[in-house]
């Protein structure tokens, strides 16, 4: 990606995403104009349309960049040479930490997903499904090995955990009584307790 020659040298796409994320979080996707984004990023509309075909593409990328990181991290937990209980707990805690690290992105996305074009919406749903299926495979692996109980279907276990994750942006505050790691540990422990034979 080309770098700008002025300012701090931050790549233009990163500047645009940072400006869009801040404005979408403050004002909402539908109340933020392309002009406001380019002014906040200090670039032209031409630059925005060079890297992102539309405001819709920016909204998609706000979410997709977080999901890419989470998918890579989940894959590394799932592929690790460790007991399934340890791998699942690590993955369950990690998705909480990475979501809290990107609370604005998560909040924007869940408030604004309906603004995505049908094609982008379908793409995002497929990406999320891939993530959830890989996570569910860890639950199923543990159930088949007898490490986890089969009393609760794996799908319900996964929905239970991600329901909690998806609502973090509505209540978690960095200055609150729990650190992000403490929240992650508590939620991961709840998940494992639900699976205990």
JSON list of C-alpha atoms in Angstrom, two decimals, residues 3-184:
[
{"chain": "A", "resi": 3, "resn": "UNK", "atom": "CA", "xyz": [2.42, 5.62, 1.95]},
{"chain": "A", "resi": 4, "resn": "UNK", "atom": "CA", "xyz": [1.71, 9.31, 2.16]},
{"chain": "A", "resi": 5, "resn": "UNK", "atom": "CA", "xyz": [4.61, 11.71, 2.07]},
{"chain": "A", "resi": 6, "resn": "UNK", "atom": "CA", "xyz": [3.13, 14.12, 4.60]},
{"chain": "A", "resi": 7, "resn": "UNK", "atom": "CA", "xyz": [2.17, 13.82, 8.26]},
{"chain": "A", "resi": 8, "resn": "UNK", "atom": "CA", "xyz": [3.36, 10.72, 10.05]},
{"chain": "A", "resi": 9, "resn": "UNK", "atom": "CA", "xyz": [3.55, 8.55, 6.94]},
{"chain": "A", "resi": 10, "resn": "UNK", "atom": "CA", "xyz": [0.53, 6.42, 7.89]},
{"chain": "A", "resi": 11, "resn": "UNK", "atom": "CA", "xyz": [-0.77, 4.56, 4.82]},
{"chain": "A", "resi": 12, "resn": "UNK", "atom": "CA", "xyz": [-3.84, 6.20, 3.29]},
{"chain": "A", "resi": 13, "resn": "UNK", "atom": "CA", "xyz": [-6.10, 3.12, 3.71]},
{"chain": "A", "resi": 14, "resn": "UNK", "atom": "CA", "xyz": [-5.26, 2.97, 7.41]},
{"chain": "A", "resi": 15, "resn": "UNK", "atom": "CA", "xyz": [-5.97, 6.70, 7.81]},
{"chain": "A", "resi": 16, "resn": "UNK", "atom": "CA", "xyz": [-9.32, 6.30, 6.06]},
{"chain": "A", "resi": 17, "resn": "UNK", "atom": "CA", "xyz": [-10.29, 3.31, 8.21]},
{"chain": "A", "resi": 18, "resn": "UNK", "atom": "CA", "xyz": [-9.28, 5.09, 11.42]},
{"chain": "A", "resi": 19, "resn": "UNK", "atom": "CA", "xyz": [-11.30, 8.18, 10.48]},
{"chain": "A", "resi": 20, "resn": "UNK", "atom": "CA", "xyz": [-14.32, 6.11, 9.37]},
{"chain": "A", "resi": 21, "resn": "UNK", "atom": "CA", "xyz": [-14.22, 4.00, 12.53]},
{"chain": "A", "resi": 22, "resn": "UNK", "atom": "CA", "xyz": [-14.12, 7.06, 14.78]},
{"chain": "A", "resi": 23, "resn": "UNK", "atom": "CA", "xyz": [-16.92, 8.83, 12.91]},
{"chain": "A", "resi": 24, "resn": "UNK", "atom": "CA", "xyz": [-19.13, 5.74, 12.59]},
{"chain": "A", "resi": 25, "resn": "UNK", "atom": "CA", "xyz": [-18.72, 5.13, 16.33]},
{"chain": "A", "resi": 26, "resn": "UNK", "atom": "CA", "xyz": [-19.50, 8.76, 17.25]},
{"chain": "A", "resi": 27, "resn": "UNK", "atom": "CA", "xyz": [-22.27, 9.57, 14.76]},
{"chain": "A", "resi": 28, "resn": "UNK", "atom": "CA", "xyz": [-23.43, 6.29, 13.27]},
{"chain": "A", "resi": 29, "resn": "UNK", "atom": "CA", "xyz": [-22.80, 4.93, 9.79]},
{"chain": "A", "resi": 30, "resn": "UNK", "atom": "CA", "xyz": [-25.89, 6.46, 8.24]},
{"chain": "A", "resi": 31, "resn": "UNK", "atom": "CA", "xyz": [-25.17, 9.94, 9.65]},
{"chain": "A", "resi": 32, "resn": "UNK", "atom": "CA", "xyz": [-21.56, 10.05, 8.42]},
{"chain": "A", "resi": 33, "resn": "UNK", "atom": "CA", "xyz": [-20.85, 11.36, 4.95]},
{"chain": "A", "resi": 34, "resn": "UNK", "atom": "CA", "xyz": [-17.99, 10.42, 2.65]},
{"chain": "A", "resi": 35, "resn": "UNK", "atom": "CA", "xyz": [-16.92, 14.07, 2.73]},
{"chain": "A", "resi": 36, "resn": "UNK", "atom": "CA", "xyz": [-16.61, 13.98, 6.53]},
{"chain": "A", "resi": 37, "resn": "UNK", "atom": "CA", "xyz": [-14.50, 10.82, 6.34]},
{"chain": "A", "resi": 38, "resn": "UNK", "atom": "CA", "xyz": [-12.05, 12.22, 3.79]},
{"chain": "A", "resi": 39, "resn": "UNK", "atom": "CA", "xyz": [-11.75, 15.51, 5.68]},
{"chain": "A", "resi": 40, "resn": "UNK", "atom": "CA", "xyz": [-11.03, 13.66, 8.93]},
{"chain": "A", "resi": 41, "resn": "UNK", "atom": "CA", "xyz": [-8.46, 11.46, 7.17]},
{"chain": "A", "resi": 42, "resn": "UNK", "atom": "CA", "xyz": [-6.88, 14.43, 5.39]},
{"chain": "A", "resi": 43, "resn": "UNK", "atom": "CA", "xyz": [-7.25, 12.89, 1.94]},
{"chain": "A", "resi": 44, "resn": "UNK", "atom": "CA", "xyz": [-9.33, 13.45, -1.18]},
{"chain": "A", "resi": 45, "resn": "UNK", "atom": "CA", "xyz": [-12.46, 11.61, -2.27]},
{"chain": "A", "resi": 46, "resn": "UNK", "atom": "CA", "xyz": [-10.37, 10.24, -5.13]},
{"chain": "A", "resi": 47, "resn": "UNK", "atom": "CA", "xyz": [-8.06, 8.58, -2.60]},
{"chain": "A", "resi": 48, "resn": "UNK", "atom": "CA", "xyz": [-10.99, 7.03, -0.78]},
{"chain": "A", "resi": 49, "resn": "UNK", "atom": "CA", "xyz": [-12.47, 5.65, -3.99]},
{"chain": "A", "resi": 50, "resn": "UNK", "atom": "CA", "xyz": [-9.04, 4.36, -5.05]},
{"chain": "A", "resi": 51, "resn": "UNK", "atom": "CA", "xyz": [-8.81, 2.13, -1.96]},
{"chain": "A", "resi": 52, "resn": "UNK", "atom": "CA", "xyz": [-12.48, 1.62, -1.11]},
{"chain": "A", "resi": 53, "resn": "UNK", "atom": "CA", "xyz": [-15.15, 1.61, -3.78]},
{"chain": "A", "resi": 54, "resn": "UNK", "atom": "CA", "xyz": [-17.77, 3.05, -1.44]},
{"chain": "A", "resi": 55, "resn": "UNK", "atom": "CA", "xyz": [-18.68, 3.90, 2.13]},
{"chain": "A", "resi": 56, "resn": "UNK", "atom": "CA", "xyz": [-20.20, 0.40, 2.22]},
{"chain": "A", "resi": 57, "resn": "UNK", "atom": "CA", "xyz": [-16.71, -1.03, 1.52]},
{"chain": "A", "resi": 58, "resn": "UNK", "atom": "CA", "xyz": [-15.34, 0.93, 4.48]},
{"chain": "A", "resi": 59, "resn": "UNK", "atom": "CA", "xyz": [-18.04, -0.48, 6.76]},
{"chain": "A", "resi": 60, "resn": "UNK", "atom": "CA", "xyz": [-17.26, -3.99, 5.56]},
{"chain": "A", "resi": 61, "resn": "UNK", "atom": "CA", "xyz": [-13.54, -3.53, 6.16]},
{"chain": "A", "resi": 62, "resn": "UNK", "atom": "CA", "xyz": [-14.11, -2.19, 9.71]},
{"chain": "A", "resi": 63, "resn": "UNK", "atom": "CA", "xyz": [-15.50, -5.59, 10.61]},
{"chain": "A", "resi": 64, "resn": "UNK", "atom": "CA", "xyz": [-13.47, -7.78, 8.25]},
{"chain": "A", "resi": 65, "resn": "UNK", "atom": "CA", "xyz": [-10.11, -6.62, 9.61]},
{"chain": "A", "resi": 66, "resn": "UNK", "atom": "CA", "xyz": [-11.07, -7.72, 13.14]},
{"chain": "A", "resi": 67, "resn": "UNK", "atom": "CA", "xyz": [-12.52, -10.99, 11.93]},
{"chain": "A", "resi": 68, "resn": "UNK", "atom": "CA", "xyz": [-9.32, -11.74, 9.95]},
{"chain": "A", "resi": 69, "resn": "UNK", "atom": "CA", "xyz": [-7.23, -11.33, 13.10]},
{"chain": "A", "resi": 70, "resn": "UNK", "atom": "CA", "xyz": [-9.66, -13.43, 15.14]},
{"chain": "A", "resi": 71, "resn": "UNK", "atom": "CA", "xyz": [-9.73, -16.17, 12.49]},
{"chain": "A", "resi": 72, "resn": "UNK", "atom": "CA", "xyz": [-5.92, -16.35, 12.37]},
{"chain": "A", "resi": 73, "resn": "UNK", "atom": "CA", "xyz": [-5.73, -16.54, 16.14]},
{"chain": "A", "resi": 74, "resn": "UNK", "atom": "CA", "xyz": [-8.48, -19.16, 16.36]},
{"chain": "A", "resi": 75, "resn": "UNK", "atom": "CA", "xyz": [-6.71, -21.26, 13.73]},
{"chain": "A", "resi": 76, "resn": "UNK", "atom": "CA", "xyz": [-3.49, -21.11, 15.76]},
{"chain": "A", "resi": 77, "resn": "UNK", "atom": "CA", "xyz": [-5.31, -22.23, 18.93]},
{"chain": "A", "resi": 78, "resn": "UNK", "atom": "CA", "xyz": [-7.18, -24.99, 17.09]},
{"chain": "A", "resi": 79, "resn": "UNK", "atom": "CA", "xyz": [-4.01, -26.28, 15.38]},
{"chain": "A", "resi": 80, "resn": "UNK", "atom": "CA", "xyz": [-1.85, -26.19, 18.53]},
{"chain": "A", "resi": 81, "resn": "UNK", "atom": "CA", "xyz": [-0.43, -29.37, 20.02]},
{"chain": "A", "resi": 82, "resn": "UNK", "atom": "CA", "xyz": [-2.32, -29.15, 23.30]},
{"chain": "A", "resi": 83, "resn": "UNK", "atom": "CA", "xyz": [-5.30, -30.83, 24.99]},
{"chain": "A", "resi": 84, "resn": "UNK", "atom": "CA", "xyz": [-8.64, -29.80, 23.47]},
{"chain": "A", "resi": 85, "resn": "UNK", "atom": "CA", "xyz": [-9.84, -28.24, 26.74]},
{"chain": "A", "resi": 86, "resn": "UNK", "atom": "CA", "xyz": [-6.79, -25.95, 26.80]},
{"chain": "A", "resi": 87, "resn": "UNK", "atom": "CA", "xyz": [-7.18, -25.02, 23.13]},
{"chain": "A", "resi": 88, "resn": "UNK", "atom": "CA", "xyz": [-10.89, -24.24, 23.50]},
{"chain": "A", "resi": 89, "resn": "UNK", "atom": "CA", "xyz": [-10.34, -22.18, 26.64]},
{"chain": "A", "resi": 90, "resn": "UNK", "atom": "CA", "xyz": [-7.58, -20.21, 24.93]},
{"chain": "A", "resi": 91, "resn": "UNK", "atom": "CA", "xyz": [-9.75, -19.55, 21.88]},
{"chain": "A", "resi": 92, "resn": "UNK", "atom": "CA", "xyz": [-12.77, -18.62, 24.03]},
{"chain": "A", "resi": 93, "resn": "UNK", "atom": "CA", "xyz": [-10.76, -16.11, 26.06]},
{"chain": "A", "resi": 94, "resn": "UNK", "atom": "CA", "xyz": [-8.93, -14.74, 23.02]},
{"chain": "A", "resi": 95, "resn": "UNK", "atom": "CA", "xyz": [-12.10, -13.78, 21.12]},
{"chain": "A", "resi": 96, "resn": "UNK", "atom": "CA", "xyz": [-13.19, -11.78, 24.17]},
{"chain": "A", "resi": 97, "resn": "UNK", "atom": "CA", "xyz": [-9.85, -9.94, 24.39]},
{"chain": "A", "resi": 98, "resn": "UNK", "atom": "CA", "xyz": [-9.69, -9.19, 20.66]},
{"chain": "A", "resi": 99, "resn": "UNK", "atom": "CA", "xyz": [-13.30, -7.97, 20.68]},
{"chain": "A", "resi": 100, "resn": "UNK", "atom": "CA", "xyz": [-12.61, -5.65, 23.63]},
{"chain": "A", "resi": 101, "resn": "UNK", "atom": "CA", "xyz": [-9.47, -4.43, 21.86]},
{"chain": "A", "resi": 102, "resn": "UNK", "atom": "CA", "xyz": [-11.73, -3.45, 18.96]},
{"chain": "A", "resi": 103, "resn": "UNK", "atom": "CA", "xyz": [-14.93, -2.41, 20.76]},
{"chain": "A", "resi": 104, "resn": "UNK", "atom": "CA", "xyz": [-15.70, 0.46, 18.39]},
{"chain": "A", "resi": 105, "resn": "UNK", "atom": "CA", "xyz": [-15.45, -1.86, 15.40]},
{"chain": "A", "resi": 106, "resn": "UNK", "atom": "CA", "xyz": [-17.72, -4.46, 17.01]},
{"chain": "A", "resi": 107, "resn": "UNK", "atom": "CA", "xyz": [-20.24, -1.85, 18.09]},
{"chain": "A", "resi": 108, "resn": "UNK", "atom": "CA", "xyz": [-20.32, -0.20, 14.65]},
{"chain": "A", "resi": 109, "resn": "UNK", "atom": "CA", "xyz": [-20.75, -3.48, 12.92]},
{"chain": "A", "resi": 110, "resn": "UNK", "atom": "CA", "xyz": [-23.62, -4.83, 14.98]},
{"chain": "A", "resi": 111, "resn": "UNK", "atom": "CA", "xyz": [-25.41, -1.47, 14.83]},
{"chain": "A", "resi": 112, "resn": "UNK", "atom": "CA", "xyz": [-24.83, -1.02, 11.10]},
{"chain": "A", "resi": 113, "resn": "UNK", "atom": "CA", "xyz": [-24.61, -4.44, 9.45]},
{"chain": "A", "resi": 114, "resn": "UNK", "atom": "CA", "xyz": [-28.05, -3.93, 7.88]},
{"chain": "A", "resi": 115, "resn": "UNK", "atom": "CA", "xyz": [-26.57, -1.05, 5.86]},
{"chain": "A", "resi": 116, "resn": "UNK", "atom": "CA", "xyz": [-24.28, -3.41, 3.94]},
{"chain": "A", "resi": 117, "resn": "UNK", "atom": "CA", "xyz": [-25.19, -4.31, 0.38]},
{"chain": "A", "resi": 118, "resn": "UNK", "atom": "CA", "xyz": [-26.77, -7.78, 0.03]},
{"chain": "A", "resi": 119, "resn": "UNK", "atom": "CA", "xyz": [-23.53, -9.07, -1.54]},
{"chain": "A", "resi": 120, "resn": "UNK", "atom": "CA", "xyz": [-21.31, -7.75, 1.28]},
{"chain": "A", "resi": 121, "resn": "UNK", "atom": "CA", "xyz": [-23.81, -8.92, 3.90]},
{"chain": "A", "resi": 122, "resn": "UNK", "atom": "CA", "xyz": [-23.67, -12.43, 2.44]},
{"chain": "A", "resi": 123, "resn": "UNK", "atom": "CA", "xyz": [-19.86, -12.32, 2.41]},
{"chain": "A", "resi": 124, "resn": "UNK", "atom": "CA", "xyz": [-19.69, -11.25, 6.05]},
{"chain": "A", "resi": 125, "resn": "UNK", "atom": "CA", "xyz": [-22.14, -13.95, 7.12]},
{"chain": "A", "resi": 126, "resn": "UNK", "atom": "CA", "xyz": [-19.99, -16.55, 5.33]},
{"chain": "A", "resi": 127, "resn": "UNK", "atom": "CA", "xyz": [-16.84, -15.26, 7.07]},
{"chain": "A", "resi": 128, "resn": "UNK", "atom": "CA", "xyz": [-18.54, -15.35, 10.48]},
{"chain": "A", "resi": 129, "resn": "UNK", "atom": "CA", "xyz": [-19.92, -18.81, 9.79]},
{"chain": "A", "resi": 130, "resn": "UNK", "atom": "CA", "xyz": [-16.42, -20.08, 8.98]},
{"chain": "A", "resi": 131, "resn": "UNK", "atom": "CA", "xyz": [-15.17, -18.72, 12.31]},
{"chain": "A", "resi": 132, "resn": "UNK", "atom": "CA", "xyz": [-18.06, -20.19, 14.29]},
{"chain": "A", "resi": 133, "resn": "UNK", "atom": "CA", "xyz": [-17.71, -23.57, 12.56]},
{"chain": "A", "resi": 134, "resn": "UNK", "atom": "CA", "xyz": [-14.01, -23.77, 13.45]},
{"chain": "A", "resi": 135, "resn": "UNK", "atom": "CA", "xyz": [-14.84, -22.88, 17.06]},
{"chain": "A", "resi": 136, "resn": "UNK", "atom": "CA", "xyz": [-17.68, -25.43, 17.13]},
{"chain": "A", "resi": 137, "resn": "UNK", "atom": "CA", "xyz": [-15.30, -28.10, 15.79]},
{"chain": "A", "resi": 138, "resn": "UNK", "atom": "CA", "xyz": [-13.23, -27.71, 18.97]},
{"chain": "A", "resi": 139, "resn": "UNK", "atom": "CA", "xyz": [-16.33, -28.26, 21.10]},
{"chain": "A", "resi": 140, "resn": "UNK", "atom": "CA", "xyz": [-17.29, -31.30, 19.04]},
{"chain": "A", "resi": 141, "resn": "UNK", "atom": "CA", "xyz": [-13.75, -32.69, 19.22]},
{"chain": "A", "resi": 142, "resn": "UNK", "atom": "CA", "xyz": [-13.90, -32.51, 23.01]},
{"chain": "A", "resi": 143, "resn": "UNK", "atom": "CA", "xyz": [-17.37, -34.05, 23.08]},
{"chain": "A", "resi": 144, "resn": "UNK", "atom": "CA", "xyz": [-16.29, -36.96, 20.88]},
{"chain": "A", "resi": 145, "resn": "UNK", "atom": "CA", "xyz": [-13.23, -37.51, 23.08]},
{"chain": "A", "resi": 146, "resn": "UNK", "atom": "CA", "xyz": [-15.41, -37.58, 26.21]},
{"chain": "A", "resi": 147, "resn": "UNK", "atom": "CA", "xyz": [-13.69, -34.50, 27.63]},
{"chain": "A", "resi": 148, "resn": "UNK", "atom": "CA", "xyz": [-16.86, -32.41, 27.25]},
{"chain": "A", "resi": 149, "resn": "UNK", "atom": "CA", "xyz": [-20.46, -33.35, 27.93]},
{"chain": "A", "resi": 150, "resn": "UNK", "atom": "CA", "xyz": [-22.74, -34.05, 24.99]},
{"chain": "A", "resi": 151, "resn": "UNK", "atom": "CA", "xyz": [-25.83, -32.99, 26.96]},
{"chain": "A", "resi": 152, "resn": "UNK", "atom": "CA", "xyz": [-25.87, -29.58, 25.31]},
{"chain": "A", "resi": 153, "resn": "UNK", "atom": "CA", "xyz": [-25.54, -29.48, 21.50]},
{"chain": "A", "resi": 154, "resn": "UNK", "atom": "CA", "xyz": [-22.31, -27.91, 20.28]},
{"chain": "A", "resi": 155, "resn": "UNK", "atom": "CA", "xyz": [-24.24, -25.30, 18.25]},
{"chain": "A", "resi": 156, "resn": "UNK", "atom": "CA", "xyz": [-26.00, -24.05, 21.37]},
{"chain": "A", "resi": 157, "resn": "UNK", "atom": "CA", "xyz": [-22.73, -23.89, 23.30]},
{"chain": "A", "resi": 158, "resn": "UNK", "atom": "CA", "xyz": [-21.17, -21.78, 20.55]},
{"chain": "A", "resi": 159, "resn": "UNK", "atom": "CA", "xyz": [-24.22, -19.49, 20.30]},
{"chain": "A", "resi": 160, "resn": "UNK", "atom": "CA", "xyz": [-24.16, -19.04, 24.10]},
{"chain": "A", "resi": 161, "resn": "UNK", "atom": "CA", "xyz": [-20.54, -17.93, 24.11]},
{"chain": "A", "resi": 162, "resn": "UNK", "atom": "CA", "xyz": [-20.79, -15.64, 21.10]},
{"chain": "A", "resi": 163, "resn": "UNK", "atom": "CA", "xyz": [-24.00, -14.09, 22.39]},
{"chain": "A", "resi": 164, "resn": "UNK", "atom": "CA", "xyz": [-21.91, -12.87, 25.32]},
{"chain": "A", "resi": 165, "resn": "UNK", "atom": "CA", "xyz": [-19.07, -11.72, 23.06]},
{"chain": "A", "resi": 166, "resn": "UNK", "atom": "CA", "xyz": [-21.37, -9.81, 20.71]},
{"chain": "A", "resi": 167, "resn": "UNK", "atom": "CA", "xyz": [-22.84, -7.82, 23.60]},
{"chain": "A", "resi": 168, "resn": "UNK", "atom": "CA", "xyz": [-19.52, -6.70, 25.11]},
{"chain": "A", "resi": 169, "resn": "UNK", "atom": "CA", "xyz": [-19.75, -3.32, 23.40]},
{"chain": "A", "resi": 170, "resn": "UNK", "atom": "CA", "xyz": [-23.00, -2.57, 25.24]},
{"chain": "A", "resi": 171, "resn": "UNK", "atom": "CA", "xyz": [-21.58, -2.88, 28.75]},
{"chain": "A", "resi": 172, "resn": "UNK", "atom": "CA", "xyz": [-17.78, -3.27, 28.92]},
{"chain": "A", "resi": 173, "resn": "UNK", "atom": "CA", "xyz": [-15.88, -0.14, 29.98]},
{"chain": "A", "resi": 174, "resn": "UNK", "atom": "CA", "xyz": [-12.07, 0.04, 30.14]},
{"chain": "A", "resi": 175, "resn": "UNK", "atom": "CA", "xyz": [-12.35, 1.95, 33.44]},
{"chain": "A", "resi": 176, "resn": "UNK", "atom": "CA", "xyz": [-14.77, -0.61, 34.91]},
{"chain": "A", "resi": 177, "resn": "UNK", "atom": "CA", "xyz": [-14.06, -3.04, 37.75]},
{"chain": "A", "resi": 178, "resn": "UNK", "atom": "CA", "xyz": [-12.77, -5.88, 35.51]},
{"chain": "A", "resi": 179, "resn": "UNK", "atom": "CA", "xyz": [-9.82, -5.85, 33.12]},
{"chain": "A", "resi": 180, "resn": "UNK", "atom": "CA", "xyz": [-10.35, -7.26, 29.65]},
{"chain": "A", "resi": 181, "resn": "UNK", "atom": "CA", "xyz": [-8.35, -10.35, 30.62]},
{"chain": "A", "resi": 182, "resn": "UNK", "atom": "CA", "xyz": [-10.50, -10.90, 33.71]},
{"chain": "A", "resi": 183, "resn": "UNK", "atom": "CA", "xyz": [-13.66, -10.68, 31.61]},
{"chain": "A", "resi": 184, "resn": "UNK", "atom": "CA", "xyz": [-12.11, -13.07, 29.08]}
]
